[in-house]
Short mmCIF file of C-alpha atoms in Angstrom, two decimals:
data_model
loop_
_atom_site.label_atom_id
_atom_site.label_comp_id
_atom_site.label_asym_id
_atom_site.label_seq_id
_atom_site.Cartn_x
_atom_site.Cartn_y
_atom_site.Cartn_z
CA MET I 1 -5.62 -19.32 23.68
CA LYS I 2 -6.40 -15.72 24.44
CA LYS I 3 -5.31 -14.50 27.88
CA ALA I 4 -7.00 -11.82 29.95
CA GLY I 5 -6.06 -8.82 32.02
CA GLY I 6 -3.62 -7.02 29.74
CA PRO I 7 -3.05 -3.27 29.62
CA LYS I 8 -5.13 -0.84 27.57
CA VAL I 9 -3.31 -0.23 24.27
CA GLY I 10 -3.67 2.54 21.73
CA VAL I 11 -2.19 2.13 18.28
CA ILE I 12 -1.07 4.63 15.63
CA SER I 13 -0.05 3.11 12.29
CA LEU I 14 1.75 5.27 9.73
CA GLY I 15 2.87 4.63 6.18
CA CYS I 16 1.79 2.12 3.56
CA SER I 17 -0.46 -0.93 3.55
CA LYS I 18 2.59 -3.18 4.01
CA ASN I 19 3.29 -1.35 7.24
CA LEU I 20 -0.36 -1.72 8.21
CA VAL I 21 -0.04 -5.51 8.00
CA ASP I 22 2.91 -5.32 10.41
CA THR I 23 0.70 -3.27 12.75
CA GLU I 24 -2.04 -5.90 12.49
CA VAL I 25 0.47 -8.62 13.38
CA MET I 26 1.47 -6.71 16.51
CA LEU I 27 -2.21 -6.16 17.33
CA GLY I 28 -2.72 -9.90 16.96
CA HIS I 29 0.02 -10.69 19.45
CA LEU I 30 -1.37 -8.13 21.90
CA ASP I 31 -4.94 -9.38 21.46
CA ARG I 32 -3.93 -12.98 22.08
CA ASP I 33 -2.13 -11.86 25.23
CA GLY I 34 -5.31 -10.32 26.60
CA CYS I 35 -4.63 -6.64 25.98
CA SER I 36 -7.62 -4.39 25.37
CA PHE I 37 -7.63 -1.61 22.78
CA VAL I 38 -8.72 2.00 23.01
CA THR I 39 -9.25 4.52 20.22
CA ASP I 40 -8.62 7.56 22.42
CA PRO I 41 -4.85 7.82 23.02
CA ALA I 42 -5.52 9.73 26.24
CA GLU I 43 -7.00 6.51 27.67
CA ALA I 44 -4.09 4.28 26.62
CA GLU I 45 -1.72 2.83 29.20
CA VAL I 46 0.53 1.65 26.37
CA LEU I 47 0.79 3.53 23.09
CA LEU I 48 2.25 1.79 20.05
CA VAL I 49 3.42 3.92 17.11
CA ASN I 50 4.36 1.97 13.98
CA THR I 51 6.54 4.30 11.93
CA CYS I 52 7.40 4.85 8.27
CA GLY I 53 10.98 5.58 7.24
CA PHE I 54 10.68 5.66 3.45
CA ILE I 55 11.26 9.33 2.60
CA ASP I 56 12.05 12.51 4.47
CA ALA I 57 8.43 13.68 4.77
CA ALA I 58 7.39 10.30 6.21
CA ARG I 59 10.23 10.37 8.72
CA GLU I 60 9.26 13.87 9.83
CA GLU I 61 5.65 12.75 10.29
CA SER I 62 6.81 9.74 12.30
CA ILE I 63 9.00 11.81 14.63
CA ARG I 64 6.26 14.40 15.08
CA THR I 65 3.75 11.68 15.90
CA VAL I 66 6.07 10.06 18.43
CA LEU I 67 6.68 13.36 20.20
CA GLU I 68 2.95 14.13 20.26
CA ALA I 69 2.26 10.66 21.64
CA SER I 70 4.83 11.11 24.42
CA ARG I 71 2.83 14.02 25.84
CA TYR I 72 0.13 11.60 27.00
CA LYS I 73 2.52 10.60 29.78
CA GLU I 74 1.67 13.97 31.30
CA THR I 75 -1.86 14.62 30.01
CA GLY I 76 -3.26 11.06 29.84
CA LYS I 77 -2.81 7.63 31.37
CA LEU I 78 0.21 6.63 29.32
CA LYS I 79 2.81 4.55 31.13
CA LYS I 80 4.78 3.16 28.21
CA LEU I 81 5.51 4.42 24.69
CA VAL I 82 6.53 1.76 22.18
CA VAL I 83 7.87 2.76 18.76
CA ALA I 84 8.23 0.18 16.00
CA GLY I 85 8.65 -0.20 12.26
CA CYS I 86 10.71 0.99 9.35
CA LEU I 87 12.08 4.13 10.97
CA VAL I 88 13.37 2.08 13.89
CA GLN I 89 14.89 -0.54 11.61
CA ARG I 90 16.65 2.15 9.61
CA TYR I 91 17.77 4.54 12.37
CA ALA I 92 17.74 2.58 15.62
CA ASP I 93 20.92 4.03 17.09
CA GLU I 94 20.04 7.65 16.29
CA LEU I 95 16.53 7.24 17.67
CA ARG I 96 17.79 5.81 20.94
CA ARG I 97 19.94 8.91 21.39
CA GLU I 98 17.43 11.50 20.21
CA LEU I 99 14.15 10.20 21.65
CA PRO I 100 14.53 9.47 25.37
CA GLU I 101 10.74 9.81 25.60
CA VAL I 102 10.43 6.34 24.03
CA ASP I 103 10.47 3.36 26.39
CA VAL I 104 10.93 0.54 23.85
CA PHE I 105 12.04 0.42 20.22
CA LEU I 106 11.06 -2.57 18.08
CA GLY I 107 12.54 -3.29 14.65
CA LEU I 108 10.96 -5.22 11.81
CA ASP I 109 12.31 -8.52 13.12
CA GLN I 110 10.86 -7.90 16.58
CA LEU I 111 7.13 -7.67 15.99
CA ASP I 112 6.51 -10.52 18.43
CA GLY I 113 8.34 -8.54 21.11
CA VAL I 114 5.43 -6.12 21.39
CA VAL I 115 3.78 -8.19 24.14
CA ALA I 116 6.84 -8.12 26.36
CA ALA I 117 7.16 -4.39 25.68
CA ALA I 118 3.54 -3.75 26.64
CA ARG I 119 3.81 -5.80 29.83
CA SER I 120 7.08 -4.18 30.96
CA LEU I 121 9.01 -7.41 30.48
CA PRO I 122 12.42 -7.66 28.83
CA VAL I 123 11.86 -7.79 25.06
CA LEU I 124 14.64 -10.35 24.74
CA PRO I 125 14.66 -13.27 24.24
CA ALA I 126 11.19 -12.82 22.71
CA ALA I 127 12.88 -11.27 19.69
CA GLU I 128 16.32 -10.89 18.24
CA PRO I 129 18.43 -7.93 19.36
CA LEU I 130 17.58 -4.71 17.58
CA ARG I 131 20.26 -3.92 15.03
CA PRO I 132 20.07 -1.45 12.16
CA GLY I 133 20.24 -3.09 8.77
CA PRO I 134 18.12 -5.31 6.54
CA ALA I 135 15.34 -7.30 8.18
CA SER I 136 14.67 -10.99 7.56
CA TYR I 137 11.25 -11.64 9.14
CA ILE I 138 8.02 -12.38 7.32
CA TYR I 139 4.76 -13.47 8.91
CA ASP I 140 2.75 -16.56 7.91
CA ASP I 141 -0.77 -17.94 8.27
CA ARG I 142 -0.08 -19.12 11.84
CA THR I 143 0.91 -15.64 12.99
CA PRO I 144 -1.76 -13.93 15.12
CA ARG I 145 -3.27 -10.95 13.33
CA LYS I 146 -6.04 -8.51 14.22
CA LEU I 147 -7.43 -6.61 11.25
CA ALA I 148 -7.45 -2.82 11.38
CA THR I 149 -9.39 -2.57 8.12
CA PRO I 150 -13.18 -2.82 7.73
CA PRO I 151 -14.22 -6.46 8.26
CA TRP I 152 -14.97 -7.10 4.58
CA THR I 153 -11.51 -6.23 3.24
CA ALA I 154 -7.94 -7.17 4.09
CA PHE I 155 -4.40 -6.76 2.85
CA VAL I 156 -2.36 -9.94 2.44
CA LYS I 157 1.40 -9.58 2.23
CA ILE I 158 2.67 -12.28 -0.12
CA ALA I 159 6.35 -11.35 0.05
CA GLU I 160 8.73 -9.08 1.89
CA GLY I 161 11.83 -7.13 0.88
CA CYS I 162 13.10 -6.29 -2.60
CA ASP I 163 15.95 -7.35 -4.90
CA HIS I 164 15.79 -4.34 -7.22
CA THR I 165 18.40 -1.60 -7.06
CA CYS I 166 16.32 1.45 -7.96
CA SER I 167 18.61 4.40 -7.32
CA PHE I 168 15.98 6.46 -5.45
CA CYS I 169 14.89 3.74 -3.01
CA ALA I 170 16.39 2.66 0.32
CA ILE I 171 13.83 -0.04 1.09
CA PRO I 172 16.14 -3.05 0.52
CA SER I 173 18.58 -1.58 3.07
CA PHE I 174 16.05 -1.98 5.88
CA ARG I 175 13.30 -4.29 4.57
CA GLY I 176 15.87 -6.79 3.28
CA THR I 177 16.11 -8.95 0.18
CA PHE I 178 13.05 -10.36 -1.56
CA ARG I 179 11.51 -13.38 0.14
CA SER I 180 8.21 -14.98 -0.82
CA ARG I 181 5.78 -16.61 1.54
CA ARG I 182 4.97 -20.22 0.73
CA PRO I 183 1.85 -20.37 -1.46
CA GLU I 184 0.24 -22.81 0.98
CA SER I 185 0.58 -20.20 3.71
CA VAL I 186 -1.00 -17.45 1.61
CA VAL I 187 -3.92 -19.69 0.63
CA ALA I 188 -4.44 -20.78 4.24
CA GLU I 189 -4.55 -17.14 5.32
CA ALA I 190 -7.06 -16.30 2.58
CA GLU I 191 -9.25 -19.20 3.68
CA ALA I 192 -9.13 -18.00 7.29
CA LEU I 193 -9.98 -14.45 6.26
CA ALA I 194 -12.91 -15.67 4.18
CA ALA I 195 -14.19 -17.60 7.18
CA ARG I 196 -14.14 -14.33 9.15
CA GLY I 197 -16.28 -12.58 6.53
CA VAL I 198 -13.61 -10.93 4.38
CA ARG I 199 -14.81 -10.62 0.81
CA GLU I 200 -11.98 -8.61 -0.76
CA ILE I 201 -8.27 -9.36 -0.41
CA ASN I 202 -5.54 -7.06 -1.67
CA LEU I 203 -2.24 -8.81 -2.38
CA ILE I 204 0.78 -6.65 -1.58
CA ALA I 205 4.58 -6.86 -1.79
CA GLN I 206 7.37 -4.58 -2.93
CA ASP I 207 7.26 -6.40 -6.27
CA SER I 208 4.28 -8.73 -6.45
CA SER I 209 5.05 -9.96 -9.96
CA HIS I 210 8.40 -11.28 -8.66
CA TYR I 211 6.52 -13.54 -6.25
CA GLY I 212 7.72 -17.14 -6.21
CA ARG I 213 10.88 -16.69 -8.25
CA ASP I 214 13.03 -17.06 -5.14
CA LEU I 215 11.16 -20.35 -4.57
CA GLY I 216 12.03 -21.54 -8.08
CA ASP I 217 8.69 -20.75 -9.73
CA GLY I 218 8.96 -18.28 -12.60
CA ASN I 219 5.15 -18.05 -12.79
CA GLY I 220 4.65 -17.91 -9.05
CA LEU I 221 2.11 -15.10 -8.94
CA ALA I 222 0.01 -16.62 -11.71
CA SER I 223 0.02 -19.97 -9.90
CA LEU I 224 -0.91 -18.31 -6.61
CA LEU I 225 -3.81 -16.46 -8.24
CA GLU I 226 -5.11 -19.77 -9.62
CA ARG I 227 -5.24 -21.18 -6.10
CA LEU I 228 -6.71 -18.07 -4.49
CA ASP I 229 -9.42 -17.85 -7.13
CA ALA I 230 -10.75 -21.17 -5.82
CA VAL I 231 -11.07 -20.01 -2.18
CA PRO I 232 -14.79 -20.03 -1.27
CA GLY I 233 -16.16 -16.74 0.03
CA ILE I 234 -13.61 -14.42 -1.53
CA ARG I 235 -15.28 -12.26 -4.17
CA TRP I 236 -12.52 -9.87 -5.20
CA ILE I 237 -8.76 -10.48 -5.42
CA ARG I 238 -6.70 -7.40 -6.27
CA VAL I 239 -2.97 -7.39 -6.99
CA HIS I 240 -0.87 -4.35 -6.07
CA TYR I 241 2.65 -3.31 -7.06
CA LEU I 242 3.50 -5.17 -10.23
CA TYR I 243 6.97 -4.35 -11.54
CA PRO I 244 7.15 -3.81 -15.32
CA ASN I 245 10.28 -5.91 -15.76
CA THR I 246 8.81 -8.96 -14.01
CA VAL I 247 5.38 -9.05 -15.68
CA THR I 248 4.93 -12.05 -17.98
CA ASP I 249 2.38 -12.91 -20.64
CA THR I 250 1.32 -15.84 -18.45
CA LEU I 251 0.52 -13.45 -15.61
CA ILE I 252 -1.49 -11.14 -17.89
CA GLU I 253 -3.47 -14.06 -19.31
CA THR I 254 -4.14 -15.46 -15.85
CA MET I 255 -5.34 -12.14 -14.45
CA ALA I 256 -7.67 -11.75 -17.44
CA ARG I 257 -9.09 -15.26 -17.18
CA LEU I 258 -9.77 -15.75 -13.49
CA PRO I 259 -13.23 -14.45 -12.50
CA ARG I 260 -12.42 -13.39 -8.94
CA VAL I 261 -9.22 -11.58 -9.84
CA VAL I 262 -10.44 -8.05 -10.45
CA LYS I 263 -9.37 -6.33 -13.63
CA TYR I 264 -7.09 -3.87 -11.92
CA VAL I 265 -3.43 -3.30 -12.81
CA ASP I 266 -1.29 -1.46 -10.26
CA MET I 267 2.16 -1.00 -11.78
CA PRO I 268 4.43 1.85 -10.61
CA LEU I 269 6.31 3.04 -13.71
CA GLN I 270 8.05 6.04 -12.03
CA HIS I 271 8.80 7.89 -15.29
CA ALA I 272 8.51 7.71 -19.07
CA HIS I 273 11.77 9.20 -20.40
CA SER I 274 14.47 6.62 -21.05
CA ALA I 275 17.32 8.79 -19.75
CA THR I 276 15.50 9.47 -16.47
CA LEU I 277 14.62 5.80 -16.11
CA ASP I 278 18.27 4.87 -16.69
CA ARG I 279 19.36 7.23 -13.91
CA MET I 280 16.68 5.68 -11.73
CA ARG I 281 18.14 2.24 -12.53
CA ARG I 282 14.74 1.18 -13.79
CA GLY I 283 15.32 0.88 -17.51
CA GLY I 284 12.54 1.14 -20.04
CA SER I 285 11.00 4.01 -21.98
CA ALA I 286 7.65 5.43 -22.97
CA ASP I 287 7.48 3.06 -25.93
CA ARG I 288 8.21 0.02 -23.78
CA HIS I 289 5.59 1.19 -21.29
CA ARG I 290 3.06 1.57 -24.11
CA ASP I 291 3.78 -1.95 -25.34
CA LEU I 292 3.22 -3.46 -21.89
CA LEU I 293 0.10 -1.41 -21.21
CA ALA I 294 -1.29 -2.36 -24.61
CA ARG I 295 -0.84 -6.05 -23.72
CA PHE I 296 -2.85 -5.54 -20.56
CA ARG I 297 -5.52 -3.58 -22.45
CA ALA I 298 -5.77 -6.26 -25.14
CA ALA I 299 -6.35 -8.95 -22.50
CA MET I 300 -8.55 -6.80 -20.23
CA PRO I 301 -10.07 -3.97 -22.29
CA ASP I 302 -11.93 -2.38 -19.40
CA ALA I 303 -9.28 -2.87 -16.72
CA ALA I 304 -8.47 -0.02 -14.36
CA LEU I 305 -4.80 0.94 -14.64
CA ARG I 306 -2.94 2.59 -11.78
CA THR I 307 0.62 3.88 -11.63
CA THR I 308 2.90 6.24 -9.73
CA PHE I 309 5.43 8.73 -11.08
CA ILE I 310 8.34 10.64 -9.56
CA VAL I 311 9.01 14.17 -10.79
CA GLY I 312 12.12 16.22 -10.18
CA PHE I 313 14.58 13.32 -10.15
CA PRO I 314 18.21 14.52 -10.35
CA GLY I 315 18.97 15.72 -13.85
CA GLU I 316 15.33 15.79 -14.98
CA THR I 317 15.17 18.40 -17.74
CA GLU I 318 12.07 20.15 -18.96
CA GLU I 319 12.24 17.92 -22.05
CA GLU I 320 12.33 14.79 -19.92
CA PHE I 321 9.43 16.00 -17.83
CA ARG I 322 7.50 16.92 -20.97
CA THR I 323 7.87 13.32 -22.17
CA LEU I 324 6.29 12.15 -18.92
CA LEU I 325 3.56 14.78 -19.12
CA ASP I 326 2.67 13.87 -22.70
CA PHE I 327 2.70 10.16 -21.84
CA THR I 328 0.28 10.74 -18.97
CA ALA I 329 -2.02 12.85 -21.14
CA GLU I 330 -2.38 9.93 -23.59
CA GLY I 331 -5.02 8.57 -21.23
CA TRP I 332 -3.73 5.15 -20.24
CA PHE I 333 -4.39 5.46 -16.53
CA ASP I 334 -7.48 5.57 -14.36
CA HIS I 335 -5.43 6.38 -11.26
CA VAL I 336 -2.08 8.15 -10.91
CA GLY I 337 -0.04 9.06 -7.88
CA ALA I 338 2.65 11.72 -8.42
CA PHE I 339 5.45 12.45 -5.98
CA ALA I 340 8.19 15.04 -5.86
CA TYR I 341 11.60 13.37 -5.64
CA SER I 342 13.05 13.08 -2.14
CA HIS I 343 16.86 13.00 -1.90
CA GLU I 344 17.41 10.00 0.34
CA GLU I 345 20.60 9.05 2.12
CA GLY I 346 21.55 5.44 1.71
CA THR I 347 20.53 5.41 -1.97
CA SER I 348 22.79 5.59 -4.98
CA ALA I 349 20.90 8.64 -6.24
CA HIS I 350 22.05 10.50 -3.13
CA GLY I 351 25.42 10.78 -4.84
CA LEU I 352 23.81 12.77 -7.65
CA ALA I 353 23.22 16.50 -7.40
CA ASP I 354 19.68 17.23 -6.24
CA ASP I 355 19.58 19.88 -8.93
CA VAL I 356 15.86 20.37 -9.55
CA PRO I 357 14.63 23.13 -7.20
CA ALA I 358 11.85 22.22 -4.81
CA SER I 359 9.56 24.83 -6.36
CA VAL I 360 10.09 23.31 -9.82
CA LYS I 361 9.41 19.82 -8.49
CA GLU I 362 6.13 20.97 -7.01
CA ARG I 363 5.06 22.81 -10.16
CA ARG I 364 5.81 19.74 -12.26
CA ARG I 365 3.84 17.55 -9.88
CA GLU I 366 0.87 19.92 -10.11
CA ARG I 367 1.08 20.03 -13.92
CA LEU I 368 1.16 16.25 -14.07
CA MET I 369 -1.85 15.89 -11.79
CA ARG I 370 -3.83 18.46 -13.79
CA ALA I 371 -3.16 16.44 -16.93
CA GLN I 372 -4.26 13.28 -15.19
CA GLN I 373 -7.40 14.95 -13.85
CA ASP I 374 -8.48 15.64 -17.42
CA VAL I 375 -7.90 11.96 -18.21
CA VAL I 376 -9.90 10.78 -15.19
CA LEU I 377 -12.87 12.98 -16.04
CA ARG I 378 -12.95 11.52 -19.56
CA ARG I 379 -12.50 7.92 -18.43
CA ASN I 380 -15.13 8.16 -15.71
CA GLU I 381 -17.71 9.29 -18.27
CA ARG I 382 -17.62 5.83 -19.85
CA PHE I 383 -19.35 4.38 -16.78
CA VAL I 384 -22.41 6.65 -16.97
CA GLY I 385 -25.45 4.57 -17.88
CA ARG I 386 -23.76 1.28 -17.02
CA THR I 387 -24.56 -1.04 -14.12
CA VAL I 388 -21.51 -2.25 -12.21
CA ASP I 389 -20.87 -4.19 -9.01
CA VAL I 390 -20.04 -1.98 -6.04
CA LEU I 391 -18.73 -2.96 -2.61
CA VAL I 392 -20.76 -0.85 -0.18
CA GLU I 393 -18.71 0.64 2.66
CA GLY I 394 -21.28 2.56 4.70
CA ALA I 395 -22.51 6.09 5.23
CA HIS I 396 -20.61 9.04 3.82
CA PRO I 397 -18.59 10.69 6.62
CA GLU I 398 -20.07 14.10 5.82
CA THR I 399 -23.73 13.25 5.33
CA GLU I 400 -26.05 10.42 6.29
CA HIS I 401 -27.96 10.89 3.03
CA LEU I 402 -25.21 9.23 0.96
CA LEU I 403 -23.67 5.79 1.07
CA THR I 404 -20.19 5.20 -0.29
CA GLY I 405 -18.69 2.22 -2.05
CA ARG I 406 -16.06 1.12 -4.52
CA THR I 407 -16.05 -0.64 -7.85
CA ALA I 408 -13.54 -3.42 -8.48
CA GLY I 409 -11.47 -0.76 -10.24
CA GLN I 410 -11.16 1.36 -7.10
CA ALA I 411 -8.76 0.08 -4.47
CA PRO I 412 -9.23 0.95 -0.80
CA GLU I 413 -7.61 4.13 0.49
CA VAL I 414 -5.84 5.22 -2.71
CA ASP I 415 -8.49 5.58 -5.44
CA GLY I 416 -11.84 7.29 -5.88
CA GLN I 417 -15.19 6.00 -4.70
CA VAL I 418 -18.84 5.66 -5.71
CA LEU I 419 -21.34 8.01 -4.08
CA LEU I 420 -24.69 6.21 -3.70
CA ASN I 421 -27.60 8.66 -3.53
CA ASP I 422 -30.46 6.19 -3.90
CA GLY I 423 -31.09 2.76 -2.41
CA GLU I 424 -30.03 0.84 0.68
CA ALA I 425 -27.47 -1.89 1.31
CA GLU I 426 -25.50 -3.22 4.24
CA PRO I 427 -21.78 -2.34 4.49
CA GLY I 428 -19.65 -5.16 3.16
CA THR I 429 -22.16 -6.30 0.55
CA ILE I 430 -21.51 -6.19 -3.18
CA VAL I 431 -24.54 -4.88 -5.06
CA PRO I 432 -25.36 -3.78 -8.61
CA VAL I 433 -25.26 -0.01 -9.04
CA GLU I 434 -26.39 2.05 -12.00
CA ILE I 435 -23.87 4.84 -12.56
CA THR I 436 -25.77 8.06 -13.15
CA GLY I 437 -22.99 10.64 -13.14
CA THR I 438 -19.52 11.68 -12.05
CA ALA I 439 -18.17 13.99 -9.34
CA GLY I 440 -14.52 14.75 -9.98
CA TYR I 441 -12.55 11.58 -9.29
CA ASP I 442 -15.69 9.85 -7.97
CA LEU I 443 -18.69 8.18 -9.58
CA VAL I 444 -22.33 8.74 -8.62
CA GLY I 445 -24.95 6.03 -8.78
CA ARG I 446 -28.06 4.38 -7.41
CA ILE I 447 -28.43 0.86 -6.16
CA ALA I 448 -30.24 -1.16 -8.79
CA ALA I 449 -32.61 -4.07 -8.35
CA GLN I 450 -30.72 -7.12 -7.07
CA ARG I 451 -29.77 -9.52 -9.79
#
């Protein structure tokens, strides 16, 4: 039962969608305890910052945000600053020493301690003592959660942690080993979300295609999708973060067959040259990537494919980069994210020489994105003249004369959008749209007569 009379809380959530779910869990605990929420941090009595600790740039942003937030103790109504998340889990001891401005630190196993922190109560025994190292917590369908996304869409974390040993990644050291939620719990959460009006769920994990294997089910994700596809009210189910080595033919066939599972493949490949992939401890090659992508294309010819690449990894030669550049230019992908390598302590790659200059990394990233832009412009042209379903998301932030929306092949926050210059529809509805043109990474269309 929801209490009343809690403090006014402001929330800043940094990092990825998996971190956002953690924020929503903390919001759920605070909401159930009767806290109210403000969007203006100057009005907050308690300010919660959920941090990202993945790479150096994210850590710098987190520290900068925390320091900026602390100033509201002097300029606003702030009485307590609470800092949570990955950065805390990874660097708890250092943060305690370096950030006296912070009143309470909460690690990844202490999300339920946010209420005690907000109410100036001892966090313990509400949560385990904060210790740096791998976390073990994962939420379930009984955990209180307050969505921070628009009411028609939600992220659902199906697993936590990771068992891979990619040499560039420190996530297992603070997020812990891979652990799947029980399928019954995921389905129950999807049913509850549907009852609240959610029409699109985005399944997330560090390696979604590994889902269920720790529970003894080698086809766990395919089985879960079968059950989620039967949940009334959910229109779109999107899977994020497939890992190439854990994708099976059964999973591909299931994604292709189920009507509510959108034809969208999000599979971070990281590189295309076999030598670079070996140093990354990923394995594979451009040819093996092509074979897997061709299997997806054969099953789902019009699927949207998304991937991410890292440029400037230690030892990356111009030849190795050229292999990646040429692979990208082949036109497999509708969406690509490219990142310059960050030399992270606590990873095995940190023992390698960070021998690609920062300027070279950035030039390679720009070259890769220019190649992908050419691909996107070509691939978007195939939609012109077609009518596709679009999830309407409301007025364009820069003009009231345009609505915006997304096709099933455009995930929230990371992909392009559809600019709707003719017709009306309520936010959260899925309507037929005739695509009339393109605008860079975006599509342009008009709402067609309802089918």
